[in-house]
CSV table of C-alpha atoms and ligand atoms in Angstrom, one decimal:
chain,number,residue,atom,x,y,z
K,30,UNK,CA,103.5,-32.2,255.9
K,31,UNK,CA,102.7,-30.9,258.9
K,32,UNK,CA,102.4,-32.3,262.1
K,33,UNK,CA,98.5,-31.8,262.4
K,34,UNK,CA,98.1,-34.0,259.1
K,35,UNK,CA,99.1,-37.2,260.8
K,36,UNK,CA,96.9,-39.7,262.1
K,37,UNK,CA,97.0,-39.5,266.1
K,38,UNK,CA,98.3,-43.1,267.5
K,39,UNK,CA,95.2,-44.7,269.5
K,40,UNK,CA,92.3,-43.2,267.9
K,41,UNK,CA,90.1,-43.7,265.0
K,42,UNK,CA,89.6,-46.7,262.7
K,43,UNK,CA,93.2,-48.2,263.0
K,44,UNK,CA,93.1,-47.9,267.1
K,45,UNK,CA,93.7,-51.4,267.8
K,46,UNK,CA,96.7,-52.2,265.2
K,47,UNK,CA,99.6,-52.5,267.5
K,48,UNK,CA,103.3,-51.5,266.1
K,49,UNK,CA,105.8,-54.5,266.1
K,50,UNK,CA,108.2,-51.6,266.0
K,51,UNK,CA,107.5,-48.5,266.9
K,52,UNK,CA,109.8,-45.8,266.8
K,53,UNK,CA,109.9,-43.0,269.2
K,54,UNK,CA,109.0,-39.7,267.2
K,55,UNK,CA,110.5,-36.4,267.8
K,56,UNK,CA,109.3,-34.7,271.2
K,57,UNK,CA,107.8,-31.7,269.7
K,58,UNK,CA,107.0,-30.4,273.4
K,59,UNK,CA,110.5,-30.5,274.3
K,60,UNK,CA,113.2,-28.8,272.2
K,61,UNK,CA,116.1,-29.6,274.2
K,62,UNK,CA,118.8,-31.7,271.6
K,63,UNK,CA,118.6,-35.4,271.5
K,64,UNK,CA,121.5,-37.1,273.1
K,65,UNK,CA,120.5,-40.5,271.4
K,66,UNK,CA,119.9,-40.0,268.2
K,67,UNK,CA,117.1,-42.6,266.8
K,68,UNK,CA,118.4,-45.7,265.2
K,69,UNK,CA,117.5,-44.9,261.6
K,70,UNK,CA,119.0,-41.6,261.6
K,71,UNK,CA,122.1,-42.5,259.9
K,72,UNK,CA,120.2,-43.5,256.8
K,73,UNK,CA,118.5,-40.3,256.5
K,74,UNK,CA,120.5,-37.9,253.7
K,75,UNK,CA,120.9,-34.5,255.1
K,76,UNK,CA,120.7,-33.0,251.6
K,77,UNK,CA,117.1,-31.9,251.6
K,78,UNK,CA,114.7,-33.6,249.2
K,79,UNK,CA,114.5,-32.0,245.7
K,80,UNK,CA,111.5,-29.4,245.0
K,81,UNK,CA,108.8,-30.3,242.7
K,82,UNK,CA,108.1,-28.5,239.5
K,83,UNK,CA,106.9,-24.6,240.3
K,84,UNK,CA,104.5,-25.9,237.7
K,85,UNK,CA,103.0,-29.1,238.1
K,86,UNK,CA,104.9,-29.8,241.6
K,87,UNK,CA,106.5,-33.8,240.2
K,88,UNK,CA,109.7,-35.0,240.0
K,89,UNK,CA,112.4,-35.3,239.1
K,90,UNK,CA,113.5,-31.2,237.8
K,91,UNK,CA,115.8,-29.2,236.9
K,92,UNK,CA,116.9,-25.9,238.3
K,93,UNK,CA,117.0,-23.8,235.1
K,94,UNK,CA,116.0,-20.1,234.2
K,95,UNK,CA,114.5,-20.0,231.0
K,96,UNK,CA,114.9,-16.7,228.9
K,97,UNK,CA,112.9,-14.5,226.5
K,98,UNK,CA,114.5,-10.9,225.0
K,99,UNK,CA,112.6,-8.4,223.1
K,100,UNK,CA,114.4,-5.7,221.4
K,101,UNK,CA,112.6,-2.3,220.8
K,102,UNK,CA,115.2,-0.5,218.6
K,103,UNK,CA,116.5,1.3,221.9
K,104,UNK,CA,115.1,-0.3,224.6
K,105,UNK,CA,115.4,-4.0,225.5
K,106,UNK,CA,113.4,-6.1,227.4
K,107,UNK,CA,114.4,-9.4,229.1
K,108,UNK,CA,111.6,-12.0,230.6
K,109,UNK,CA,112.8,-15.1,232.7
K,110,UNK,CA,111.2,-18.0,234.1
K,111,UNK,CA,113.1,-19.5,237.3
K,112,UNK,CA,112.9,-23.1,238.0
K,113,UNK,CA,113.0,-25.8,239.2
K,114,UNK,CA,111.1,-27.3,236.2
K,115,UNK,CA,110.4,-30.9,234.9
K,116,UNK,CA,111.5,-31.9,232.0
K,117,UNK,CA,107.5,-31.2,230.0
K,118,UNK,CA,106.8,-27.8,231.7
K,119,UNK,CA,110.3,-26.4,231.4
K,120,UNK,CA,110.7,-27.7,227.7
K,121,UNK,CA,107.2,-26.3,227.2
K,122,UNK,CA,108.5,-22.9,228.3
K,123,UNK,CA,111.9,-23.3,226.2
K,124,UNK,CA,109.7,-24.2,223.1
K,125,UNK,CA,107.5,-20.8,223.8
K,126,UNK,CA,110.4,-18.3,224.9
K,127,UNK,CA,112.8,-19.2,222.5
K,128,UNK,CA,110.1,-19.1,220.0
K,129,UNK,CA,109.2,-15.7,221.1
K,130,UNK,CA,113.1,-14.3,221.2
K,131,UNK,CA,113.4,-15.5,217.3
K,132,UNK,CA,110.6,-13.5,216.3
K,133,UNK,CA,110.7,-10.0,219.0
K,134,UNK,CA,114.6,-10.4,219.6
K,135,UNK,CA,116.5,-9.0,217.0
K,136,UNK,CA,114.7,-5.4,216.3
K,137,UNK,CA,117.4,-3.1,217.8
K,138,UNK,CA,121.6,-3.3,217.7
K,139,UNK,CA,122.0,-4.3,221.3
K,140,UNK,CA,119.6,-6.9,220.8
K,141,UNK,CA,121.1,-8.1,217.8
K,142,UNK,CA,124.5,-8.3,219.4
K,143,UNK,CA,123.7,-9.0,222.6
K,144,UNK,CA,120.2,-9.9,223.7
K,145,UNK,CA,119.1,-12.5,221.2
K,146,UNK,CA,122.3,-14.4,221.3
K,147,UNK,CA,122.3,-14.5,225.1
K,148,UNK,CA,118.8,-15.5,225.5
K,149,UNK,CA,119.0,-18.3,222.7
K,150,UNK,CA,122.1,-19.9,224.1
K,151,UNK,CA,120.7,-19.4,227.8
K,152,UNK,CA,117.5,-21.7,226.8
K,153,UNK,CA,119.5,-24.2,224.8
K,154,UNK,CA,121.5,-25.2,227.8
K,155,UNK,CA,118.3,-25.2,230.0
K,156,UNK,CA,117.0,-27.7,227.4
K,157,UNK,CA,119.7,-29.8,227.1
K,158,UNK,CA,119.1,-30.3,231.0
K,159,UNK,CA,115.5,-30.8,230.7
K,160,UNK,CA,116.1,-32.8,228.2
K,161,UNK,CA,118.0,-35.4,230.3
K,162,UNK,CA,115.1,-35.6,232.5
K,163,UNK,CA,112.9,-38.6,233.2
K,164,UNK,CA,109.3,-37.5,232.2
K,165,UNK,CA,106.7,-37.8,235.3
K,166,UNK,CA,103.2,-38.7,235.6
K,167,UNK,CA,101.5,-35.2,236.2
K,168,UNK,CA,100.1,-34.9,239.7
K,169,UNK,CA,96.1,-34.8,239.2
K,170,UNK,CA,94.3,-31.3,239.7
K,171,UNK,CA,97.6,-29.7,237.8
K,172,UNK,CA,97.8,-27.7,235.0
K,173,UNK,CA,100.6,-28.1,232.8
K,174,UNK,CA,101.3,-26.0,230.0
K,175,UNK,CA,100.7,-27.0,226.3
K,176,UNK,CA,103.9,-28.6,225.0
K,177,UNK,CA,103.0,-27.2,221.6
K,178,UNK,CA,105.4,-27.6,218.5
K,179,UNK,CA,109.3,-28.2,218.4
K,180,UNK,CA,110.6,-24.4,217.8
K,181,UNK,CA,111.8,-25.2,214.4
K,182,UNK,CA,108.3,-26.4,213.3
K,183,UNK,CA,107.0,-22.8,214.1
K,184,UNK,CA,106.3,-20.2,211.3
K,185,UNK,CA,106.9,-17.4,213.7
K,186,UNK,CA,110.7,-18.6,214.3
K,187,UNK,CA,112.1,-17.9,211.3
K,188,UNK,CA,111.2,-14.1,211.4
K,189,UNK,CA,114.7,-14.1,212.7
K,190,UNK,CA,115.9,-14.7,209.3
K,191,UNK,CA,115.3,-11.6,208.5
K,192,UNK,CA,117.3,-9.3,210.7
K,193,UNK,CA,119.9,-12.2,210.6
K,194,UNK,CA,120.2,-12.0,206.8
K,195,UNK,CA,120.5,-7.9,207.2
K,196,UNK,CA,123.2,-8.7,209.7
K,197,UNK,CA,125.0,-11.0,207.3
K,198,UNK,CA,124.8,-8.3,204.6
K,199,UNK,CA,126.2,-5.6,206.3
K,200,UNK,CA,129.0,-7.3,207.9
K,201,UNK,CA,129.8,-8.8,204.4
K,202,UNK,CA,129.8,-5.3,202.8
K,203,UNK,CA,131.7,-3.7,205.8
K,204,UNK,CA,134.2,-6.6,205.4
K,205,UNK,CA,134.6,-5.9,201.3
K,206,UNK,CA,134.7,-2.3,201.6
K,207,UNK,CA,137.6,-2.3,204.5
K,208,UNK,CA,139.7,-4.6,202.2
T,313,ZN,ZN1,106.1,-29.7,235.5
């Protein structure tokens, strides 16, 4: 909040109001340090207030990073969304980006071994943090993403079974042929 948005004293509809306890505000015209701090200064936390959700602005939030991975045979593509996010927006992003990873994240050796597992593990950790948050009422006028179905209720997530089955067959064949 800026000082210009505050009502000025002695003007406007509440100008006849006399405060019983009128604490002195900061002297904006004089930047010299105050030797006599305000009596309520001890109650003000030195920690900055928590940031609101990057999507909808509400609190509480968690400072999580949500990832999606896409394997393109020889190259890999990463996508990330850095928080803070509230429980609703964060879980919506986790569901969307995890489903995208399960559908597109396996198509390449590097993606199969490193890319997709790292993205999925990262999203699982983010999901566990987000689930602990209390869900807040959205700020009027803000737009939240659609929460959507859970990941395992989305058919496209099961595309992951194709490369995973192939990987299990190949690894089993290698182990059996080596013995
Ligand atoms: Zn949000």
